Short mmCIF file of C-alpha atoms and ligand atoms in Angstrom, two decimals:
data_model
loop_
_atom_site.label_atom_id
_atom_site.label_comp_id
_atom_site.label_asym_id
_atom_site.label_seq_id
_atom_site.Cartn_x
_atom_site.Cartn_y
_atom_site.Cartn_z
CA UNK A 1 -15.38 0.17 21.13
CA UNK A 2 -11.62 -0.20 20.75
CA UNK A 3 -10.47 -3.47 22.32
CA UNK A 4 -6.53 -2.96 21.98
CA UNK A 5 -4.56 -4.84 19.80
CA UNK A 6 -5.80 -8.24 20.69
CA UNK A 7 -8.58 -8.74 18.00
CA UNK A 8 -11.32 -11.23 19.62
CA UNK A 9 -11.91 -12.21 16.18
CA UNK A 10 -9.95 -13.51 13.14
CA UNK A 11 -9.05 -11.22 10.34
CA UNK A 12 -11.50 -12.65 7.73
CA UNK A 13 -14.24 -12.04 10.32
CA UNK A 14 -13.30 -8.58 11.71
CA UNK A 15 -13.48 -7.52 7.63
CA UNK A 16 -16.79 -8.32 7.83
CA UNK A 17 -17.89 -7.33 11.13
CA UNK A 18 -15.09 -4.83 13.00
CA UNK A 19 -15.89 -1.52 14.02
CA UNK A 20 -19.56 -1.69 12.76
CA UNK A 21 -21.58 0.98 15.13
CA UNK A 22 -25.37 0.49 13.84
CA UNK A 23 -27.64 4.16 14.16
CA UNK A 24 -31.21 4.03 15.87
CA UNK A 25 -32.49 2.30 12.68
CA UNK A 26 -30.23 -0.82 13.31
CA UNK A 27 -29.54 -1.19 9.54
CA UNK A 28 -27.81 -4.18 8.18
CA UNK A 29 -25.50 -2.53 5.98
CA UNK A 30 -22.74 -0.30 7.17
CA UNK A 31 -24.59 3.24 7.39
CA UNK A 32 -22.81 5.92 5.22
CA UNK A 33 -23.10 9.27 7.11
CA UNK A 34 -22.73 12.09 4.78
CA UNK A 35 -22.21 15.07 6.70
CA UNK A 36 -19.41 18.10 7.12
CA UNK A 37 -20.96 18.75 10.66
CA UNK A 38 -22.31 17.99 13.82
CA UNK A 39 -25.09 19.28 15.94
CA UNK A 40 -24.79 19.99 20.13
CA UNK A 41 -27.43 20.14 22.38
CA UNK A 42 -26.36 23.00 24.07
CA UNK A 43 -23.40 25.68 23.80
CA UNK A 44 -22.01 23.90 27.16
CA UNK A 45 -21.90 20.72 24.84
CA UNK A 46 -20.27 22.12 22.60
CA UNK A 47 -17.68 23.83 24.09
CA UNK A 48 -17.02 20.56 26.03
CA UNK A 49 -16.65 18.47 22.89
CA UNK A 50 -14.53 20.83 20.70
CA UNK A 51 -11.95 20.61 23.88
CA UNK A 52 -11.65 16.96 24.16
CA UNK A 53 -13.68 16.81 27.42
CA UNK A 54 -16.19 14.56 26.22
CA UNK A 55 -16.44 12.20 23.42
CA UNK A 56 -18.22 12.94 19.99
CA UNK A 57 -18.22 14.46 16.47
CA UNK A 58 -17.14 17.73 15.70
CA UNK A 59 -16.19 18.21 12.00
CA UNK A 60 -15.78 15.73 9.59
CA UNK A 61 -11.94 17.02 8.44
CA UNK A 62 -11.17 15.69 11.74
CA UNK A 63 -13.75 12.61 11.92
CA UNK A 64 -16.94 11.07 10.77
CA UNK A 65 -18.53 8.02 11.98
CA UNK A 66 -18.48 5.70 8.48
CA UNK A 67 -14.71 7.42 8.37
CA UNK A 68 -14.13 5.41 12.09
CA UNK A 69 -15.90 2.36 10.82
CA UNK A 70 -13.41 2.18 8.39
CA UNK A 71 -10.74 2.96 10.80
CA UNK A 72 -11.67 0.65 13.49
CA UNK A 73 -11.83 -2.41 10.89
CA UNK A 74 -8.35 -1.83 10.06
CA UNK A 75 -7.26 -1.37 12.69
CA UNK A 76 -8.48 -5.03 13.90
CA UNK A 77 -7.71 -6.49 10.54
CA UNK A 78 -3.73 -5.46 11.17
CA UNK A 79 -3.62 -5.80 15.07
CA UNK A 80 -2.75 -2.21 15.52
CA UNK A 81 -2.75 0.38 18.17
CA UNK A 82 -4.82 2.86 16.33
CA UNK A 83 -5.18 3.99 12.02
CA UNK A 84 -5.75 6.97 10.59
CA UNK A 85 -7.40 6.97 6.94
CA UNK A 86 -6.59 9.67 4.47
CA UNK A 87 -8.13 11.14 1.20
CA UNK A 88 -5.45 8.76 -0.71
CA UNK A 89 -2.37 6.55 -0.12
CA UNK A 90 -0.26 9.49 -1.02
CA UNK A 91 -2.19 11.98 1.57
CA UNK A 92 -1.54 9.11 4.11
CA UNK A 93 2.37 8.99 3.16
CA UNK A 94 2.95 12.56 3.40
CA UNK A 95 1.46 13.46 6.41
CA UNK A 96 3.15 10.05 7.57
CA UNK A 97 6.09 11.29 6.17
CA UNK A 98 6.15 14.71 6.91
CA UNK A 99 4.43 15.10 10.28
CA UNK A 100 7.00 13.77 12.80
CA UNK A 101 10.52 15.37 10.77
CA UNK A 102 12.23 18.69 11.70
CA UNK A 103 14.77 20.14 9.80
CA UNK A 104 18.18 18.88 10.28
CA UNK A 105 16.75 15.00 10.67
CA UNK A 106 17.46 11.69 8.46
CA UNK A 107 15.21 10.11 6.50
CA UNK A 108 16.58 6.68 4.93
CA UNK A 109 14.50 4.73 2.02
CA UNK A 110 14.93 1.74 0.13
CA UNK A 111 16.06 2.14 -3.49
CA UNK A 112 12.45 0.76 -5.05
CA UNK A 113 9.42 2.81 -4.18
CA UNK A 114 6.48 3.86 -5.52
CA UNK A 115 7.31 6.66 -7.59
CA UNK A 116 5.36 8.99 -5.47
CA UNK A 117 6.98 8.14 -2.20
CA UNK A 118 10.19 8.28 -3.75
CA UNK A 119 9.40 11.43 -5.37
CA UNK A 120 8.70 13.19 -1.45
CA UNK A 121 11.92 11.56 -0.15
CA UNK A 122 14.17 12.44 -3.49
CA UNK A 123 12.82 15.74 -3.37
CA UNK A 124 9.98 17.54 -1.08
CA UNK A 125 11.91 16.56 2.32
CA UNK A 126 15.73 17.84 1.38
CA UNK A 127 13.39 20.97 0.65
CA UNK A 128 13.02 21.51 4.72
CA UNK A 129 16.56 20.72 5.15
CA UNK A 130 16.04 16.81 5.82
CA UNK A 131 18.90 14.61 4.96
CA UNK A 132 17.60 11.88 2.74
CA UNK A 133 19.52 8.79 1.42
CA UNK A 134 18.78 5.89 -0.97
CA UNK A 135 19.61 2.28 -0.34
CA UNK A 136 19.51 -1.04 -2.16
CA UNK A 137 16.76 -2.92 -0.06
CA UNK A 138 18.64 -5.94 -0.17
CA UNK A 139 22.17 -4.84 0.50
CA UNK A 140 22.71 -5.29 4.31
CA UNK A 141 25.69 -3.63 4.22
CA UNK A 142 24.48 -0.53 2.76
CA UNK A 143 21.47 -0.47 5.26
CA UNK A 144 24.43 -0.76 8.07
CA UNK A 145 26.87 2.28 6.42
CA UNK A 146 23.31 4.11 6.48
CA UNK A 147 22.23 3.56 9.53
CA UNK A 148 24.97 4.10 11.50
CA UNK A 149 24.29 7.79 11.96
CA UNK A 150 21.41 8.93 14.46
CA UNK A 151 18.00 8.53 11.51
CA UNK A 152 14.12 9.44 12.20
CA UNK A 153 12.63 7.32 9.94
CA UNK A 154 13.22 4.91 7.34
CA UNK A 155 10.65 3.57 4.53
CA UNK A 156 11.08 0.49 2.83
CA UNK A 157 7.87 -1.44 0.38
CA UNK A 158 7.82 -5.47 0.01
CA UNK A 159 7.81 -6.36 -2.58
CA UNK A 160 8.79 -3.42 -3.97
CA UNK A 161 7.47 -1.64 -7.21
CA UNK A 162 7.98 -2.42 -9.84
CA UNK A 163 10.05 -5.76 -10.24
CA UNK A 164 8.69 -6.76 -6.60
CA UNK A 165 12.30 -6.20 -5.22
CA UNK A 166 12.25 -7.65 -1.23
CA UNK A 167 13.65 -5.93 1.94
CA UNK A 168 14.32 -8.38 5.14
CA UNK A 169 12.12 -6.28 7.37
CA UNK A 170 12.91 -7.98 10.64
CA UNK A 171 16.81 -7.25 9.44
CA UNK A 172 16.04 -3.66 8.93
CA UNK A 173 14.07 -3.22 11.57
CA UNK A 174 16.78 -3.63 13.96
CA UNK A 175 19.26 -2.08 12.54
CA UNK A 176 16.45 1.05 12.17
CA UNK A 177 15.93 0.97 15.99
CA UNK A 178 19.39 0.83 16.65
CA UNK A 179 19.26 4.22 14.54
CA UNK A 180 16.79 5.95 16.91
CA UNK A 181 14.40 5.25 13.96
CA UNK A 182 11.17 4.45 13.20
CA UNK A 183 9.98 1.75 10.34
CA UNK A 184 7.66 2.35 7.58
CA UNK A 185 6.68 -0.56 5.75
CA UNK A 186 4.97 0.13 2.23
CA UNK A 187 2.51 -2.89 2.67
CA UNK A 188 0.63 -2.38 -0.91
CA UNK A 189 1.53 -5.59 -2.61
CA UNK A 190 1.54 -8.22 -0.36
CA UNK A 191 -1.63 -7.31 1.51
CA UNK A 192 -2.55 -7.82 5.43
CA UNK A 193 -3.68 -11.14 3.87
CA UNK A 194 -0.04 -12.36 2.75
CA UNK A 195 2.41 -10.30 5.33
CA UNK A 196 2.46 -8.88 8.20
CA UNK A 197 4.86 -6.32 8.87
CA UNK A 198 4.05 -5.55 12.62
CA UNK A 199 5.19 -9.28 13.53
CA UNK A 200 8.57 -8.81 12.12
CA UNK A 201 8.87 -5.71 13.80
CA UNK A 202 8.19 -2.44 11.69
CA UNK A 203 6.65 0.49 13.82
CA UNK A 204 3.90 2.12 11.15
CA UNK A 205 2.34 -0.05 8.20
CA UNK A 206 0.96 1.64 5.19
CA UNK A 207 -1.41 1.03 2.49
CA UNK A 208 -3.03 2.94 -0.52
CA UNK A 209 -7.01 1.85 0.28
CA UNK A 210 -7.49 2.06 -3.65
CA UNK A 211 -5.49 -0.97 -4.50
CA UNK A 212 -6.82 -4.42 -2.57
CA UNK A 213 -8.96 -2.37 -0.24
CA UNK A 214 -11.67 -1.36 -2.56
CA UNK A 215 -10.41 -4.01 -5.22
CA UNK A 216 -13.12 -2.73 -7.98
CA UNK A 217 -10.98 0.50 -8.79
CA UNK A 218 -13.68 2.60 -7.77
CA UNK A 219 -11.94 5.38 -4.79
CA UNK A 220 -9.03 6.35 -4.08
CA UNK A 221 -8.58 5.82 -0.31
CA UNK A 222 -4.96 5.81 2.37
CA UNK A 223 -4.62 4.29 5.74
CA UNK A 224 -1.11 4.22 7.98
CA UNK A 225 -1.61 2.54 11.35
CA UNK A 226 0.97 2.78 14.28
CA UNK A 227 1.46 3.25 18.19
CA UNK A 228 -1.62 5.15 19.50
CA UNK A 229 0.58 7.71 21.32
CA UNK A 230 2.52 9.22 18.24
CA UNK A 231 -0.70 8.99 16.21
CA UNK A 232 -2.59 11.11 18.85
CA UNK A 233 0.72 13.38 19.46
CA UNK A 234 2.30 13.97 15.88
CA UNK A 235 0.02 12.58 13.44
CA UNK A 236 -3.75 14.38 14.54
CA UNK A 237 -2.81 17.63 14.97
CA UNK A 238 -0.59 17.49 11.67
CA UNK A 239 -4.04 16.08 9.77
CA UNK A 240 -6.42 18.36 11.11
CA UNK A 241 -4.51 21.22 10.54
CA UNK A 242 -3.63 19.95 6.54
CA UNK A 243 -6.74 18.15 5.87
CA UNK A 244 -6.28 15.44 3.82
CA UNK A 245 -9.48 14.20 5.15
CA UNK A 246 -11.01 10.74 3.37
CA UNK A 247 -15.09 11.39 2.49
CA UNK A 248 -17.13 9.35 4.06
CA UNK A 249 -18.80 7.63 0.58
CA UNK A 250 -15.11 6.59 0.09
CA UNK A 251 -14.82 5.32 3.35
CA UNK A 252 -17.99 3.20 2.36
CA UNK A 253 -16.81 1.55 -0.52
CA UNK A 254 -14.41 0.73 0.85
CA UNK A 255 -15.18 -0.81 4.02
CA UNK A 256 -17.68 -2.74 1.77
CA UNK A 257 -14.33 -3.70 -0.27
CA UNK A 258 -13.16 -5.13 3.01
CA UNK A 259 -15.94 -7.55 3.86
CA UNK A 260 -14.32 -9.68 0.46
CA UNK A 261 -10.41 -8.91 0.48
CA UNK A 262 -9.16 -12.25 1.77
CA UNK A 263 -11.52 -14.22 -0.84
CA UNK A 264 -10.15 -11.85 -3.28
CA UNK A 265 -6.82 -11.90 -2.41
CA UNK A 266 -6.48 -15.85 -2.18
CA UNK A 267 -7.64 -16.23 -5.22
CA UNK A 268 -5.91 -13.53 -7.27
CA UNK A 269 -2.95 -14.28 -5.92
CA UNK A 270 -3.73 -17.79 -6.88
CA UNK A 271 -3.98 -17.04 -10.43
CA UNK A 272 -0.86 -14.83 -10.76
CA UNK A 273 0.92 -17.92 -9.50
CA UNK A 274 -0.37 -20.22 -12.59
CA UNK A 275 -0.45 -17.38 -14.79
CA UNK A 276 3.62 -16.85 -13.72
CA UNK A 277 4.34 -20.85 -14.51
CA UNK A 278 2.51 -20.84 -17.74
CA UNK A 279 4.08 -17.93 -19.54
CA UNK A 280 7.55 -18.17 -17.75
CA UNK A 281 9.26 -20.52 -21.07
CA UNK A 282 8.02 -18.18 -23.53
CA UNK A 283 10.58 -16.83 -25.77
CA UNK A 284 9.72 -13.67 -26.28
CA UNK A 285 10.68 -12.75 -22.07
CA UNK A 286 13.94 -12.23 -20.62
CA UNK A 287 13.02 -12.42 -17.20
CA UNK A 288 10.43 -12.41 -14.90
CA UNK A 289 10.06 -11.76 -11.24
CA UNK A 290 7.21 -13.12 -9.30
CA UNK A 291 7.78 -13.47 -5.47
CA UNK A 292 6.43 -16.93 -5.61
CA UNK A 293 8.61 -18.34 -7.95
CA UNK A 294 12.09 -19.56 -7.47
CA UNK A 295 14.00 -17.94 -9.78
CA UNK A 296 13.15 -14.35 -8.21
CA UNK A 297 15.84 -13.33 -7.11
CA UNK A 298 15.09 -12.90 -3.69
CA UNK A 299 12.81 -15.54 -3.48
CA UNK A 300 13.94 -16.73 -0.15
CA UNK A 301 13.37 -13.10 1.61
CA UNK A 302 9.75 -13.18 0.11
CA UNK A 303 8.95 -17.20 1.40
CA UNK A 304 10.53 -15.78 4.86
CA UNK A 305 8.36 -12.71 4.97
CA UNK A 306 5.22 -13.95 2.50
CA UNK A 307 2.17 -16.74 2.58
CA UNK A 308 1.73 -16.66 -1.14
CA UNK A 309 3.66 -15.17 -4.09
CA UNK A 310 0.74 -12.11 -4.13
CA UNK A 311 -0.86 -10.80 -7.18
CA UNK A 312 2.48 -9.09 -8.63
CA UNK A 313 4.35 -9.84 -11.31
CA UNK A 314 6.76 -7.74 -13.95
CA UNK A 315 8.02 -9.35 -16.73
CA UNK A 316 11.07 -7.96 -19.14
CA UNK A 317 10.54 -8.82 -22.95
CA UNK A 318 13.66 -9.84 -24.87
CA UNK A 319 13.06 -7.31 -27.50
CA UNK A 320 13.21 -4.32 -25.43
CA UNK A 321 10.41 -1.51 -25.33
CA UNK A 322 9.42 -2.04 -28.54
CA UNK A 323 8.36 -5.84 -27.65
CA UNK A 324 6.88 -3.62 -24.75
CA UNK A 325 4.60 -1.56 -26.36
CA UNK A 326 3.48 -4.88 -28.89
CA UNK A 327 2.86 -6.98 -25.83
CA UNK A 328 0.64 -4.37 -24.27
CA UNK A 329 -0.95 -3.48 -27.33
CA UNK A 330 -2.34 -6.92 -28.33
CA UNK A 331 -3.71 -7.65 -25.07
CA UNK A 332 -7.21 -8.24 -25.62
CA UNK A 333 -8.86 -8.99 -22.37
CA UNK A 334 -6.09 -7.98 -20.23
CA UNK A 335 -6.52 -3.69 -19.35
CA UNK A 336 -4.03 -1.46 -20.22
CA UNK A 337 -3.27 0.92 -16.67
CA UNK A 338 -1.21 1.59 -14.14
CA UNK A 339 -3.72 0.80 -11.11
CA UNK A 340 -3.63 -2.44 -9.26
CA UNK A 341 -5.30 -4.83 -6.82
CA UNK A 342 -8.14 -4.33 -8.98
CA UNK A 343 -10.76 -7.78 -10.31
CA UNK A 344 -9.58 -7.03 -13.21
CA UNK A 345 -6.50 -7.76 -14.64
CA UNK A 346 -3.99 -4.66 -15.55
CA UNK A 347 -0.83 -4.16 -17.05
CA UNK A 348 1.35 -0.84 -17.81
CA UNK A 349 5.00 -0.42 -18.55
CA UNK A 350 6.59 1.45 -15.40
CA UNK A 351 9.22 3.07 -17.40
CA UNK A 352 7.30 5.55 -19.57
CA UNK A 353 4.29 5.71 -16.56
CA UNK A 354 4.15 5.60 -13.17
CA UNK A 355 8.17 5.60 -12.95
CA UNK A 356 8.68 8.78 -15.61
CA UNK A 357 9.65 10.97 -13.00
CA UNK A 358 12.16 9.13 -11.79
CA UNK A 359 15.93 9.81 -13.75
CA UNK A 360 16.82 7.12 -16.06
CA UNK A 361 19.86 6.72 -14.29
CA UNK A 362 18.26 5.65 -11.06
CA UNK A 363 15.77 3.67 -12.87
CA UNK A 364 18.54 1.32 -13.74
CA UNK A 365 19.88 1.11 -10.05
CA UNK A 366 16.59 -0.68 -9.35
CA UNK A 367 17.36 -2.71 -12.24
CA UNK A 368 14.36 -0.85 -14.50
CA UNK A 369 14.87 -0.39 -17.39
CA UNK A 370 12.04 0.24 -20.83
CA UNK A 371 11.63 -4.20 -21.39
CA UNK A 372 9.99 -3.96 -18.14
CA UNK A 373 5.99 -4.55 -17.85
CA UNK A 374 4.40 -4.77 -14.65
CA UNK A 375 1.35 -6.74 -13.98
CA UNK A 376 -1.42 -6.99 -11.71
CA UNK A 377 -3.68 -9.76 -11.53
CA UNK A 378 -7.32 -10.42 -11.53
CA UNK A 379 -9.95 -12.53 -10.73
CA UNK A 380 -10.53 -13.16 -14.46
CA UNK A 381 -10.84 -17.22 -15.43
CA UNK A 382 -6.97 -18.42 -15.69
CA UNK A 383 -7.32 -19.65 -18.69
CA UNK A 384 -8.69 -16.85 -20.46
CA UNK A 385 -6.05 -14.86 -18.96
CA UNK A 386 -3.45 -17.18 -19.65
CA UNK A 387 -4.73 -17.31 -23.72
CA UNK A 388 -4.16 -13.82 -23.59
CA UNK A 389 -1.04 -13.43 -22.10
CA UNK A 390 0.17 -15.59 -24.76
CA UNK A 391 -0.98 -14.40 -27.37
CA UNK A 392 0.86 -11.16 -26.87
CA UNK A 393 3.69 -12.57 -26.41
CA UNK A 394 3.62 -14.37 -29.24
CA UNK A 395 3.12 -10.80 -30.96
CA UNK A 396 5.72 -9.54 -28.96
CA UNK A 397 8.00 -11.36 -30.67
CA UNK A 398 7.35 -9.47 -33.77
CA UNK A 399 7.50 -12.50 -35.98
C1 LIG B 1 -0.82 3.13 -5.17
C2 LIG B 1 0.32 3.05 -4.23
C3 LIG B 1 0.64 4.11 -3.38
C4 LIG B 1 -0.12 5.42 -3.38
O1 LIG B 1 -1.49 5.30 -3.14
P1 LIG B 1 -2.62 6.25 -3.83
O2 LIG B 1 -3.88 5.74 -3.25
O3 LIG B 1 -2.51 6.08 -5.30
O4 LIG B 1 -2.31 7.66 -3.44
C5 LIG B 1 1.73 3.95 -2.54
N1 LIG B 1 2.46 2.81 -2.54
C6 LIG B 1 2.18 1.77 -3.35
C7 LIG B 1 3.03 0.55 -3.31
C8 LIG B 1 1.11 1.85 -4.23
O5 LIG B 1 0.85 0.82 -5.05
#
């Protein structure tokens, strides 16, 4: 089945087609195999495949045929060695995380993270006596001061939640192998439609399957792909033994998700770019920061690293979290939540949600602070989304 990393087909087609294995009935449709366990044909059989000796299901913690579908499509779709999926992006970035680090090793992160990935860095890996250090993605200098001591891995996301802050991966790449270390790219925002962070040379790429993957909001999936040996060496035994183990309906949903991502993608991405022109004058914003545009500040990293500004944006209201809370409560067709990648379009306000945990203090080193609303952007009609944006800002203003 697995043809190496040298997909015959084009990513568009291998979401629609890769790693389909049809049952006796030769169904259409991707089969969804519900089931903990397998049968053997005899106690020889058995024995044989619980060792390894010959190839086949055992449990479903470990793997499940609609699970490998799954697998084996994204693992085409990103030109990997191999991918591993996991009950959730988080169960994904721990074992990630946590799997290949021993106490007394170095684990280096950018500054802006997902909350939760911070969260294990900041404070479940110092825990087993691993070093940990912060670093401003886009200061080269830091990443050079950081990585001049012997590191085991380093995790950086662009763009980076929540004001879609860049990294130069190719830059931090090398300077990460020169380390002895591994890197993690956080690859949630831009999609394997819009960046690929294999070709500018990180070693694992990770994404939470319940953002673009599934796009409908519907499961809560996590995939990391990465060289076949480590994954079969440090990252199997590690998830068989924890079982963070995706279920296969999940696995269904979203391998169905798949077959529509790039279409999706393209065109949501497409309408956060209009979306980002038209309300970019208004008064009632103080900034806003959309990879695509210009006057992000790290606009040129992104158009080095990106094929389309994505379907991110945050936007900081000159009146502070009060304007916030009076922008997000007037929206009438956009949702208020703190998911993304979804068809619909979402919005939430980082500094009281999905970034609460982290000190206010260290907010403000990645430039967060309580004007801040982040954005994610649907496959609504522009327009309608674009009445609705300003509209709220217009009652933002508080006029
Ligand atoms: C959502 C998300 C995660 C975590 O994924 P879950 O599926 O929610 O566990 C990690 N990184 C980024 C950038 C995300 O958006």
């Amino acid at each position: 089945m697995t043809s190496g990393n040298t997909p015959k087909y084009r990513p568009a087609t291998n979401l629609v087609h890769g790693g389909t294995e049809r049952t006796q009935w030769g169904e259409t449709s991707e089969a969804l195999i519900l089931t903990s366990g397998y049968m053997y044909d005899s106690a020889e059989q058995a024995q044989a495949r619980m060792a390894g000796e010959i190839p086949g299901y055992v449990y479903s913690r470990y793997n499940n045929p609609t699970v490998a579908m799954l697998e084996e499509r994204l693992r085409l779709m990103e030109g990997a060695e191999a991918c591993r999926t996991m009950a959730s992006g988080m169960g994904a970035m721990s074992s990630l995380l946590f799997a290949p680090v021993q106490s007394g090793d170095r684990v280096v992160g950018a500054n802006a993270l997902f909350g939760s990935c911070r969260w294990l860095i900041a404070n479940q890996l110092p825990k087993f006596g691993v070093e940990t250090e912060f670093v401003d993605g886009m200061d080269m200098e830091a990443w050079e001061r950081a990585l001049s001591k012997p590191t085991k891995l380093v995790l950086v996301e662009s763009p980076a939640n929540p004001l879609n802050d860049a990294v130069d991966i190719a830059a931090v790449a090398e300077l990460a192998h020169k380390a002895g270390a591994q890197l993690i790219v956080d690859n949630v925002f831009a999609t394997s439609m819009l960046q690929s962070p294999f070709e500018l040379g990180a070693d694992w790429v990770f994404y939470s399957g319940t953002k673009h993957m599934d796009g409908g909001g519907r499961v809560l999936a996590g995939a990391i792909l990465g060289p076949q040996k480590d994954m079969e060496e440090i990252i199997d035994p590690y998830i068989r033994h924890t079982g963070p183990s995706l279920s296969p309906f999940n696995a269904w949903v979203v391998l169905k998700g798949l077959e529509s991502m790039p279409l999706r993608v393209a065109k949501q991405s497409e309408n956060a770019a209009i979306v980002a022109d038209r309300i970019a004058n208004h008064k009632a914003l103080r900034a806003i920061r959309y990879p695509g545009r210009k006057d992000h500040p790290h606009y040129e990293v992104h158009a080095k690293q990106m094929k389309a500004g994505g379907t991110m944006m945050a936007i900081s209201l000159a009146g502070g979290q009060e304007a916030a809370f009076r922008f997000l409560n007037a929206l009438e067709l956009v949702g208020i939540s703190n998911n993304l990648g979804d068809a619909k379009t979402l919005a939430c306000h980082p500094s009281t949600t999905t970034h609460r945990a982290v000190p206010v203090e260290e907010q403000a080193s990645m430039g967060l602070d309580a004007s801040w609303i982040r954005i994610s952007i649907g496959l609504e009609d522009v327009e309608d989304l674009t009445e609705d944006f300003i509209r709220a800002l217009d009652s933002a203003l508080g006029e």
